[in-house]
Coordinates of C-alpha atoms in Angstrom, one line a residue:
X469 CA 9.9 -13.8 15.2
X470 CA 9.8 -14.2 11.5
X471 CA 12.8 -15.0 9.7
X472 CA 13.9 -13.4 6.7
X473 CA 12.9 -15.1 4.3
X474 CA 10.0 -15.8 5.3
X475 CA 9.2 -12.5 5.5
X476 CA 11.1 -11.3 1.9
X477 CA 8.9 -14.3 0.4
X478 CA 5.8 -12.6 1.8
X479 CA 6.6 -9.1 0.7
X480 CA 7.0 -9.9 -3.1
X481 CA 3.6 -12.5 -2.7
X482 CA 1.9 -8.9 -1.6
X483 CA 3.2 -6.9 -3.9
X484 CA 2.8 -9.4 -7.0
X485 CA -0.9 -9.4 -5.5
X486 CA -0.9 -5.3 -6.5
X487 CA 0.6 -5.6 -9.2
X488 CA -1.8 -8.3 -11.0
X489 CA -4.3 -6.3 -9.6
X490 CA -3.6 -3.0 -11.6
X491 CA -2.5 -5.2 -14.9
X492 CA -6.0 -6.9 -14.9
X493 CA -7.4 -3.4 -14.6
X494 CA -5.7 -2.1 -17.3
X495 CA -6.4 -5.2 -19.7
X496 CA -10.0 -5.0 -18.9
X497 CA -10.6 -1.5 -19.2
X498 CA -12.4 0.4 -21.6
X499 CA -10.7 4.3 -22.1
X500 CA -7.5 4.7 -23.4
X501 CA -7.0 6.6 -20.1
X502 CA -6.4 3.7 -18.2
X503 CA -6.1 1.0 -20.7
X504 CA -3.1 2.6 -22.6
X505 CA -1.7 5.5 -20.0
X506 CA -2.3 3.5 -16.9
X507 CA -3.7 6.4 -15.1
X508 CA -4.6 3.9 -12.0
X509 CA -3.1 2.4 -8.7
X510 CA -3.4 -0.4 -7.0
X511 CA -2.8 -1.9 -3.6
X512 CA -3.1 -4.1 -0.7
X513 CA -4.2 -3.2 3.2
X514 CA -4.9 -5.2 6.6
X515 CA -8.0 -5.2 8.2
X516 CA -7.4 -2.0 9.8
X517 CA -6.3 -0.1 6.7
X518 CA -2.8 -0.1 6.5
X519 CA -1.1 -0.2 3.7
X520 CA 0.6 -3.9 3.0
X521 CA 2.2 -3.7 -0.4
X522 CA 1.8 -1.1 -3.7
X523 CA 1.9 -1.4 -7.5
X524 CA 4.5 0.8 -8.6
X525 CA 1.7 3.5 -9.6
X526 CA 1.2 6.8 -9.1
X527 CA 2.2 7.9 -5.9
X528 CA -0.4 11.1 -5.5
X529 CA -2.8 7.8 -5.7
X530 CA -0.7 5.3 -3.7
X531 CA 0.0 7.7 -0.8
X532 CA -3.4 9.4 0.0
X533 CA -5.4 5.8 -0.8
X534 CA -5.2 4.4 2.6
X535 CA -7.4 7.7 3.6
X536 CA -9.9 6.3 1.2
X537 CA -10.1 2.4 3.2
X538 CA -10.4 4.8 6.6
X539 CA -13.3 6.2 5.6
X540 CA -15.2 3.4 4.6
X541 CA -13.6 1.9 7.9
X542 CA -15.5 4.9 9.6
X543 CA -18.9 4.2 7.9
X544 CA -19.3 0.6 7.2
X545 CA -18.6 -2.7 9.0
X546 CA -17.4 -5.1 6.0
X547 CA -19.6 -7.2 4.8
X548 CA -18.3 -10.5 2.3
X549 CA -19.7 -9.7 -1.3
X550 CA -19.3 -6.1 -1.3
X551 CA -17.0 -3.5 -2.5
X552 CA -17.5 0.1 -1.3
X553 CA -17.1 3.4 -3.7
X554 CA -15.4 6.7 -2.8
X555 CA -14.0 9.7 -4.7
X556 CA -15.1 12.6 -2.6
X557 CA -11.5 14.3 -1.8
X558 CA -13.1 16.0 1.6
X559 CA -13.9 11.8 2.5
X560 CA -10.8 9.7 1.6
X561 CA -10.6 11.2 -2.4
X562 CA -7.9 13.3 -4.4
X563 CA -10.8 14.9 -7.0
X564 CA -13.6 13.9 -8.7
X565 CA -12.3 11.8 -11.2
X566 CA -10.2 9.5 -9.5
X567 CA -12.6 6.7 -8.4
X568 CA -11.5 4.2 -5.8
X569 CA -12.8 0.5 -5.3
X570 CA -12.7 -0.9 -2.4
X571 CA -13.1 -4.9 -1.2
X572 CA -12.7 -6.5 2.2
X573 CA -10.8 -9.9 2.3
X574 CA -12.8 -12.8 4.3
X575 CA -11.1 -16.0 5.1
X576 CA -13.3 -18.7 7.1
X577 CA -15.7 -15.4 7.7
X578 CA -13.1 -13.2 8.8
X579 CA -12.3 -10.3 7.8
X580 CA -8.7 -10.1 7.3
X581 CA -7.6 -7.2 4.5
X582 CA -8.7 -4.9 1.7
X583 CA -7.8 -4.8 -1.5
X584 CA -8.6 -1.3 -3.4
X585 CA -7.5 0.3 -6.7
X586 CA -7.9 4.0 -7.9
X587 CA -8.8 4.7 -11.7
X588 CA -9.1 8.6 -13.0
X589 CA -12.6 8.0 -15.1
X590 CA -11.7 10.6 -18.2
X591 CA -15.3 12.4 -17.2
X592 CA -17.9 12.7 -14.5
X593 CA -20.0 15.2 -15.2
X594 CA -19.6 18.6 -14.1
X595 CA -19.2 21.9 -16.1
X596 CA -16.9 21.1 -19.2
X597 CA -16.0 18.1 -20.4
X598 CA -13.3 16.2 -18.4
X599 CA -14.4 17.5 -15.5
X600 CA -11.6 20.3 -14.5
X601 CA -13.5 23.3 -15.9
X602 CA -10.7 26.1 -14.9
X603 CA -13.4 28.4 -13.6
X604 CA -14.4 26.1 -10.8
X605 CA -14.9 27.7 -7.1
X606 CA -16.5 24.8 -5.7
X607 CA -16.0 21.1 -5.6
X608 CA -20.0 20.6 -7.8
X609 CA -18.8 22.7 -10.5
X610 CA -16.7 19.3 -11.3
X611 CA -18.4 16.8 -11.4
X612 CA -20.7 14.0 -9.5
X613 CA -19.7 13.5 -5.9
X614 CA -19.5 9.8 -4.8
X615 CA -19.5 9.4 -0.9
X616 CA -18.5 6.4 0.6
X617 CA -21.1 3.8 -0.3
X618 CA -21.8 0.5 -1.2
X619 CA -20.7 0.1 -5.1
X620 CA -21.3 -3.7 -5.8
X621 CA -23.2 -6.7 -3.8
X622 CA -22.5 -10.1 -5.1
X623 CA -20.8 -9.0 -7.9
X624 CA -23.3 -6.8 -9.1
X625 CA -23.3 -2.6 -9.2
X626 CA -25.9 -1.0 -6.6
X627 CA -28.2 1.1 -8.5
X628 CA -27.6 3.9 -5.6
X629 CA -24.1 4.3 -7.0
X630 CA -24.3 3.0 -10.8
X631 CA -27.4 4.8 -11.8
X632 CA -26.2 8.2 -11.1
X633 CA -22.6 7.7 -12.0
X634 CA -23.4 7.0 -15.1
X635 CA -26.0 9.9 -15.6
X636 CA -23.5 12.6 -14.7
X637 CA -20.7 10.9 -17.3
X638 CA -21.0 12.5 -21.1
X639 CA -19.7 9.0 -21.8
X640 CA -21.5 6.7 -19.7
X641 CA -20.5 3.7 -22.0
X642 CA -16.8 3.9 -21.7
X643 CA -17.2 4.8 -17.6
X644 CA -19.7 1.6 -17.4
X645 CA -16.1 -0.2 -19.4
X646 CA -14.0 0.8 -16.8
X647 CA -16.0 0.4 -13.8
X648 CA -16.2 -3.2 -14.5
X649 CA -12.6 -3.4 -14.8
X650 CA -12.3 -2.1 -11.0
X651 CA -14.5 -4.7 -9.7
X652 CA -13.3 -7.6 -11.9
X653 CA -9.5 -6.0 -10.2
X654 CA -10.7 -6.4 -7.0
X655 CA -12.1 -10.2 -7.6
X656 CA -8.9 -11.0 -8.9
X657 CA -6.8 -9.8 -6.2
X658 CA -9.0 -10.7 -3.5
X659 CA -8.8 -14.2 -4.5
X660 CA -4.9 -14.5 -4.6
X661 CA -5.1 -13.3 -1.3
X662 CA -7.3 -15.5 0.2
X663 CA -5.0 -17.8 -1.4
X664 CA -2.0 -16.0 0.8
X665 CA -3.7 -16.4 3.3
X666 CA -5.0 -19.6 3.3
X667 CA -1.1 -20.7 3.0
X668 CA -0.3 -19.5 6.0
X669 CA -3.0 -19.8 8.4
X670 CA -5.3 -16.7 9.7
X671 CA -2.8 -16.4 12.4
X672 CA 0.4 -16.8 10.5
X673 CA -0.4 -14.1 8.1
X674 CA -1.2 -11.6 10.5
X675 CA 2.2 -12.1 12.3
X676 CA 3.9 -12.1 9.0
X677 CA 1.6 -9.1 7.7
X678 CA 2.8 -7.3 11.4
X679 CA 6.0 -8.1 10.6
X680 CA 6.3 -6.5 7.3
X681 CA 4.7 -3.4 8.8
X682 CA 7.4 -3.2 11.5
X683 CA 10.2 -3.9 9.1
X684 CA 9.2 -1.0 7.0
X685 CA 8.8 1.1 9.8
X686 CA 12.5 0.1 10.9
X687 CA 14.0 0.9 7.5
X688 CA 12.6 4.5 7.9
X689 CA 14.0 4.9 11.2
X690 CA 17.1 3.8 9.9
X691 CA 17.4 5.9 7.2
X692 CA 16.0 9.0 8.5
X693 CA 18.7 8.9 11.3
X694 CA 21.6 8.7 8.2
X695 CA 20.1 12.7 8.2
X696 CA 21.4 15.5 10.1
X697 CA 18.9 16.6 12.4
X698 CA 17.9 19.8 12.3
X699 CA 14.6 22.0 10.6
X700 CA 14.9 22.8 6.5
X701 CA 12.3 25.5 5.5
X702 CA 12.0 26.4 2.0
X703 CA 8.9 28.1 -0.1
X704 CA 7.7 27.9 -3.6
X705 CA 4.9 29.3 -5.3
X706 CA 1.5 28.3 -7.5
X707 CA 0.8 30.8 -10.1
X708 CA -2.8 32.3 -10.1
X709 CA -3.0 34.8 -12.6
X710 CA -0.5 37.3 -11.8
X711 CA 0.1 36.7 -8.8
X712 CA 1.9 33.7 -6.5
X713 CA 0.3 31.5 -4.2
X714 CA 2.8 30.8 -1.4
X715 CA 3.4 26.8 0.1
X716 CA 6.1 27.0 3.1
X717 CA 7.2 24.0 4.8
X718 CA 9.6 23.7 7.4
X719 CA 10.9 20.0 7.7
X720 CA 11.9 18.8 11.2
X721 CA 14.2 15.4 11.5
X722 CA 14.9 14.5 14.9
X723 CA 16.4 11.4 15.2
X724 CA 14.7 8.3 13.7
X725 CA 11.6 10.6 12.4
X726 CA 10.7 13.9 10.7
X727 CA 7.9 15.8 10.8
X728 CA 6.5 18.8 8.5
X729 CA 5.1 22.0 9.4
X730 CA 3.4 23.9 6.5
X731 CA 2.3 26.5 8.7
X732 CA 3.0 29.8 6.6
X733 CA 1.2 28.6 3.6
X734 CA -1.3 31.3 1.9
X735 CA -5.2 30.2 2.7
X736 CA -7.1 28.4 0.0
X737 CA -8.1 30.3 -2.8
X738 CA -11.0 31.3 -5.4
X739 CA -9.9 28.3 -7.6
X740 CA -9.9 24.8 -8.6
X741 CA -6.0 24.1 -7.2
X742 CA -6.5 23.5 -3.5
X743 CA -5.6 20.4 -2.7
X744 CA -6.9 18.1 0.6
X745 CA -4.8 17.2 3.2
X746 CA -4.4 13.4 1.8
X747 CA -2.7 14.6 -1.3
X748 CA -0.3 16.4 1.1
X749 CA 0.2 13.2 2.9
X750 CA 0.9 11.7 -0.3
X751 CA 3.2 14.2 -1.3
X752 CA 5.4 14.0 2.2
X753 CA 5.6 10.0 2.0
X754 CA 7.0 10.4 -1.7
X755 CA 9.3 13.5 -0.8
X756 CA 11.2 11.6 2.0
X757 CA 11.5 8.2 -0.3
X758 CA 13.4 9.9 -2.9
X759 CA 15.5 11.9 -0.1
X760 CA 16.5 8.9 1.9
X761 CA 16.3 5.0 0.7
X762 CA 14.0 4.1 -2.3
X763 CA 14.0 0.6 -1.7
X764 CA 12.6 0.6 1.5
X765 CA 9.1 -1.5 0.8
X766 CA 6.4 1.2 0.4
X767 CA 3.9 -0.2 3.3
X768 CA 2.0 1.8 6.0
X769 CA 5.0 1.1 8.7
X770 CA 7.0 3.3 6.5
X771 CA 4.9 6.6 7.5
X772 CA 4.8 5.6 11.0
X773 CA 8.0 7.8 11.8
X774 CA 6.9 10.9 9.7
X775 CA 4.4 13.5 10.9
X776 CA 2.7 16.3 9.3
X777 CA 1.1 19.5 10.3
X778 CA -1.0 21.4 7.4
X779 CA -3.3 24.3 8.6
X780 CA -6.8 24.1 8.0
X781 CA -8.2 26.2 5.3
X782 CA -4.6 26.2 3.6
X783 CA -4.5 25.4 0.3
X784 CA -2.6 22.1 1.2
X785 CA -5.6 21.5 3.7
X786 CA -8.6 22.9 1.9
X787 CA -12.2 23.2 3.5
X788 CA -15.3 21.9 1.8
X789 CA -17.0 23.2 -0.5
X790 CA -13.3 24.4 -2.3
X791 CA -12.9 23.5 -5.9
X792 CA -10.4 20.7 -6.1
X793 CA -9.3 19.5 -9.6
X794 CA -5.7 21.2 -10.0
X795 CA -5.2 20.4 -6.6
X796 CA -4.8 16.8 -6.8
X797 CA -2.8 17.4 -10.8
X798 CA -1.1 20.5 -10.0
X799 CA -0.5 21.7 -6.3
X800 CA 0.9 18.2 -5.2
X801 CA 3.6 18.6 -7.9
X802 CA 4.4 22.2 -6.1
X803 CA 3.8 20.6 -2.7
X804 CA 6.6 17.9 -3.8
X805 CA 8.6 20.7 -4.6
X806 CA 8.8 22.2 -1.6
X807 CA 9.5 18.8 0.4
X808 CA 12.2 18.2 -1.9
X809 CA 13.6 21.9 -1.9
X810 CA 14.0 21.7 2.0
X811 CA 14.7 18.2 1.8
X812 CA 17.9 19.0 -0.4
X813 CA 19.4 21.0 2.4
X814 CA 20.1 17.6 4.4
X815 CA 20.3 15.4 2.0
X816 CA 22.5 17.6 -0.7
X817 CA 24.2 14.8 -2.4
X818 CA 20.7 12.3 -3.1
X819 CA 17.3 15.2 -3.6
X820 CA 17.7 16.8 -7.4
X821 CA 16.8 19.8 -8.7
X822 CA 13.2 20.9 -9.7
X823 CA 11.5 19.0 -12.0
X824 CA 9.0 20.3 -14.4
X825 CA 6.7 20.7 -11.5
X826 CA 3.4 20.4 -13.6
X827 CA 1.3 18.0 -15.1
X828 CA 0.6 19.9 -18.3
X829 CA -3.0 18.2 -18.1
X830 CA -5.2 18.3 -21.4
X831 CA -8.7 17.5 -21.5
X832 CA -11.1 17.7 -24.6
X833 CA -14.4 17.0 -25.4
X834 CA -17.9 17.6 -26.4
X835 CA -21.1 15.5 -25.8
X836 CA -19.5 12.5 -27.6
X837 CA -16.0 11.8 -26.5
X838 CA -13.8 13.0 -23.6
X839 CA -9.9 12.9 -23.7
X840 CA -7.9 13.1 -21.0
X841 CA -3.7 13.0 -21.3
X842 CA -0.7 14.6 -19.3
X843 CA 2.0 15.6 -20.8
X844 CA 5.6 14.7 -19.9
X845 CA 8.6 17.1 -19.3
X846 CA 12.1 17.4 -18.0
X847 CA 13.5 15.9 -14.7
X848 CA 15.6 17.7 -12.7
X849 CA 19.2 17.1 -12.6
X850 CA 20.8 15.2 -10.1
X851 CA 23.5 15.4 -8.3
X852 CA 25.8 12.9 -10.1
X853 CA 23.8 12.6 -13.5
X854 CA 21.8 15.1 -16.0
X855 CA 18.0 14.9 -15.7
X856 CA 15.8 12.9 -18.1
X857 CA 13.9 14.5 -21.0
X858 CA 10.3 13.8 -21.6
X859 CA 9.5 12.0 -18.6
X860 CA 6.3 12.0 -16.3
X861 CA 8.2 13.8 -13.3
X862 CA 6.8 14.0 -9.7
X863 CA 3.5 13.2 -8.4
X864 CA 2.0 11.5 -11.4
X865 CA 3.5 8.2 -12.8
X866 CA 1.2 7.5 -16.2
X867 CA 2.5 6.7 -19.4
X868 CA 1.2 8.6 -22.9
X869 CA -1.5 7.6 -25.5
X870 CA 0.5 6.2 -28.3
X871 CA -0.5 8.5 -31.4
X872 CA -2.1 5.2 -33.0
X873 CA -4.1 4.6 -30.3
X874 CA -5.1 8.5 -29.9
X875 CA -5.7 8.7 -33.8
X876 CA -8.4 5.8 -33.5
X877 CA -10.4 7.0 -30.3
X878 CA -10.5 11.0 -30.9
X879 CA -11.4 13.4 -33.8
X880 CA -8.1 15.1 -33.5
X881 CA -4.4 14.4 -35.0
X882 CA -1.2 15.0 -33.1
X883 CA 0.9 17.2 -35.9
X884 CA 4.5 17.0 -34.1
X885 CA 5.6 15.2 -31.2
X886 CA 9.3 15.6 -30.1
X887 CA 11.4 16.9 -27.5
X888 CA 11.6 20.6 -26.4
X889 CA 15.6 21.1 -27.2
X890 CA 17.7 23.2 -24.8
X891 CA 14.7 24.1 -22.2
X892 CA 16.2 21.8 -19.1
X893 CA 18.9 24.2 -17.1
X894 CA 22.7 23.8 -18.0
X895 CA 25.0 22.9 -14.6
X896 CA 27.8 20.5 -13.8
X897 CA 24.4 18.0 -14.4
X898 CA 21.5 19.7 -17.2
X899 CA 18.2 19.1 -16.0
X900 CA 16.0 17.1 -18.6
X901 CA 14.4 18.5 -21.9
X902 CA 10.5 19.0 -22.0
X903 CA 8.4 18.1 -24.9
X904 CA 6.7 19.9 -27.9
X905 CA 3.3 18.4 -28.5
X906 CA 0.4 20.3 -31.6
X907 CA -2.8 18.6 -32.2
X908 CA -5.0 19.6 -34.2
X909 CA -8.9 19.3 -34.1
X910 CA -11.2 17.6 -36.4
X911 CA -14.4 18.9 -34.8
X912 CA -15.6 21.4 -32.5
X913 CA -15.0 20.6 -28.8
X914 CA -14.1 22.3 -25.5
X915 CA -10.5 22.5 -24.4
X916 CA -9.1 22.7 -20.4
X917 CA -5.5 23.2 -19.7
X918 CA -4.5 22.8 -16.1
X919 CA -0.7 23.6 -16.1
X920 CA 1.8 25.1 -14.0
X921 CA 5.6 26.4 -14.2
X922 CA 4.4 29.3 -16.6
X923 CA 5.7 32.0 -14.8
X924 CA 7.7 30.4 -12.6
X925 CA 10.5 28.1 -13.5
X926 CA 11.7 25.0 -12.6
X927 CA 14.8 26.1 -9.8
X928 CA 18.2 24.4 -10.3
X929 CA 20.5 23.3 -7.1
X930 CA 24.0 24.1 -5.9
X931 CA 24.4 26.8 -8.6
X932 CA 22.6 25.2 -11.4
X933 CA 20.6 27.4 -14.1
X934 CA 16.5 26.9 -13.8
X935 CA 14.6 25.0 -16.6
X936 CA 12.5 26.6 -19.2
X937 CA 8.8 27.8 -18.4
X938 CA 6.0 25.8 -20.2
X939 CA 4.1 27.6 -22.8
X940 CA 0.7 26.8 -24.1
X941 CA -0.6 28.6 -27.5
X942 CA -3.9 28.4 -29.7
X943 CA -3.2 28.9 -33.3
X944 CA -6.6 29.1 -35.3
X945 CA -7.3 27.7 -38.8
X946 CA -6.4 31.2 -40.0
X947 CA -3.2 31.0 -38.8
X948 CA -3.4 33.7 -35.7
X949 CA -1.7 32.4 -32.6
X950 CA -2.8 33.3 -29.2
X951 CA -0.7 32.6 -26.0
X952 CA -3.4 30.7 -23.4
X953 CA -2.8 31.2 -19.8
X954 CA -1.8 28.0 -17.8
X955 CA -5.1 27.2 -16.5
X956 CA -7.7 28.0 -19.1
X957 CA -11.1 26.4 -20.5
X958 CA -12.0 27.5 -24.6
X959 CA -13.9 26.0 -27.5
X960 CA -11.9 25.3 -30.5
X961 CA -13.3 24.8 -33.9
X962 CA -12.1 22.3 -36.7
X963 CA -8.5 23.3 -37.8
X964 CA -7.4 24.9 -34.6
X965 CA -4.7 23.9 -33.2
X966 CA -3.0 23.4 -29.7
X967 CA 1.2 23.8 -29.1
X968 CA 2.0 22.7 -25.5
X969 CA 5.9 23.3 -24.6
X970 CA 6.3 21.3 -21.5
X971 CA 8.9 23.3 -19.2
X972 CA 12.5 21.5 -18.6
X973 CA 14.3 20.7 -15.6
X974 CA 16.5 22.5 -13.4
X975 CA 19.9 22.1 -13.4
X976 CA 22.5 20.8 -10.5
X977 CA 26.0 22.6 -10.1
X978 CA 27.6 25.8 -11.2
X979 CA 29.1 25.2 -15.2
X980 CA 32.9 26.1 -14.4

């Protein structure tokens, strides 16, 4: 039996372990991407790859991650001195760019955890810069595939995985930069916690390590039993083209768990915004800790209660050799959606309304720089306070280039950056404003937008008004202005510019 304390002292040791793992990342980083938006995760797992203790990252990272340590589970036996590689989302992976690094812990030769972080590399080849062309239909239109592997012996890069990495990248100096800032990560953390566990004894930390499992796994119980049992469907759509792309989920709670059924949901589709069935594990984990108790430690004991059924060859379960990009940016911001939407329905006075439901995601580049950025918008209301404006809503959890630092790294110039006034919806609570964002560029590049909420705004809750739609517009150096479709790749000459109107959050309750 481990005592409280004992076991609260542990908890913050694990997570302070995370958390110095993702600040040395960032500091030692090369791209703006992750240096200055912190478009990376990090955490800490047993031996048998569940989760200890998370960074306060990005949860479509955080929650599909531990996929990432099974499958080099499944592959390798761990060897001390080496750190394995993954970002194929079909093997453990979200999309292409989001590279995770993983180490096994040894203490006195055995192996006792892993310590991994995620980092979205701002390009890895594939068929326009950034590596999200819109017209993808298969997972090598985006990029270079990394299947588990050995990445690093001895605190060197494998030339199996460098070598070609690099060649794919049209920046293979700034992805060398932050490669080296995931392995240096990993050192780091590995050695606080071989310090951990070197504190406690081999034996005392796996008891203690157990017991943190089992106390988040308690919490769940407890608070998914504070929910009426019952099953909450609800359906929302993506937008492809003109037409809607259907996600259904029917949520179960029974007692002290809850399972979800997304059986109903339209096949994948002819595009890049499938998403794998780890991003919709991701998505469920982070739906049901906003709905219930927040403060329950995020740990692998937590999912323990909560099931999930997602058809095969759905677009929240997509087959290989589907186009994944949007998937990972995009549908798990819908899938959220949906949890949340059925989720409101027994939980009525905690779940708020729609948030802006996209990432806005903006990539541009040519042979000689790639930029990467998502762009923030309004938060749904909730039910006892309005929604916040201009904030990363959802699935993602980066920050935004500061204009300085954007200014320095990229042959473009942001002309206006404020909020989007009046576009979250009016209720008792008004969801949060989105944003108003116009660049314009210095030199001829390609431009992708991955957005969604277009067509389809963000829906309020008990009688609250939806938010605005986003909007996305080209206006040339001539002064024409053409209204882009959500998901779109172009080229762009010097003195075009790009207007991005983020859409706003739903409302909560009727306006009397």
């Amino acid at each position: 039996m481990i005592d409280p304390i004992t076991l609260e002292v542990a908890r913050n040791r694990l997570a302070a372990i995370a958390d110095e793992m993702g600040v040395v990342l960032r500091q030692t980083s090369l791209s703006p991407n992750i240096k200055e938006r912190a478009d990376c995760s990090a955490a800490v797992f047993n031996a048998e790859g569940e989760m200890l203790a998370q960074a306060e990252h990005i949860p479509v990272h955080l929650g599909s991650m531990p996929a990432s340590v099974r499958a080099c589970l499944d592959r390798f036996d761990p060897v001390p001195g080496v750190q394995y590689a993954v970002n194929d989302p079909y093997e453990g992976g979200t999309h292409l760019n989001d590279l995770t690094i993983l180490a096994p812990v040894f203490v006195a030769g055995r192996h006792v955890a892993w310590v991994a972080n995620r980092a979205h590399h701002a390009d890895v080849g594939g068929e326009a810069p950034g590596s999200m062309p819109a017209h993808a239909l298969r997972l090598e239109q985006e990029g270079h595939i990394v299947p588990p592997m050995v990445a690093v012996r001895d605190g060197t890069w494998t030339d199996e995985f460098l070598e070609p990495f690099l060649a794919a990248s049209r920046t293979a100096w700034e992805r060398r930069g932050d490669l080296d800032g995931q392995m240096g990560a990993n050192a780091v953390a590995a050695r606080r916690l071989e310090e951990l566990v070197e504190s406690e004894g081999i034996n005392g930390y796996e008891k203690i390590a157990g017991a943190l499992l089992d106390y988040g796994e308690r919490r769940t119980m407890a608070a998914l039993s504070d929910l009426p049992d019952g099953t909450f469907e609800f359906t929302d759509y993506m937008e492809l083209g003109d037409s809607d792309v259907a996600i259904r989920v029917a949520v179960t709670v029974d007692g002290e768990s809850l399972h979800a059924d997304f059986s109903g949901t339209d096949d994948q589709v002819e595009a890049n915004f499938n998403a794998v069935e780890a991003v919709t594990r991701s998505c469920l984990y982070y739906a049901v800790r906003v709905a219930t108790d927040p403060t329950i430690p995020a740990n692998g004991g937590c999912y323990r209660p909560i099931s999930l059924s997602a058809p095969d060859g759905s677009i929240v379960n997509a087959r290989p050799p589907a186009a994944v990009a949007a998937g990972n940016v995009e549908t798990s911001q819908r899938i959220a959606d949906v949890l949340l939407g059925a989720l409101a329905q027994a939980a009525p006075d905690t779940v708020p309304a729609a948030g802006q439901g996209t990432m806005n995601n903006v990539l541009i580049g040519n042979d000689d720089f790639t930029y990467y950025e998502t762009v923030a918008g309004g938060q749904g209301a909730r039910p006892y306070r309005d929604g916040q404006s201009g904030i990363q809503t959802g699935m993602t959890n980066t920050q935004n280039t500061p204009i300085e630092s954007l200014h320095t790294h990229y042959p473009f110039r942001v002309r206006s950056y404020t909020l989007r006034r009046g576009s979250g919806g009016a209720g008792t609570y008004r969801g949060g404003d989105g944003i108003r964002r116009e660049i314009e560029f210095l030199t001829a590049a390609t431009l992708s937008l991955m957005g969604e909420r277009r067509r389809n705004a963000p829906w309020g809750l008990a009688g609250g008004d939806s938010g605005s739609v986003g909007e996305d517009w080209l206006i040339t150096a001539g002064g024409d202005r053409q209204r882009l479709p959500g998901k779109t790749t172009v080229e762009v000459a010097p003195g075009d510019r790009l207007l991005v109107l983020t859409p706003g959050g739903g409302g909560w309750g009727r306006l009397s």
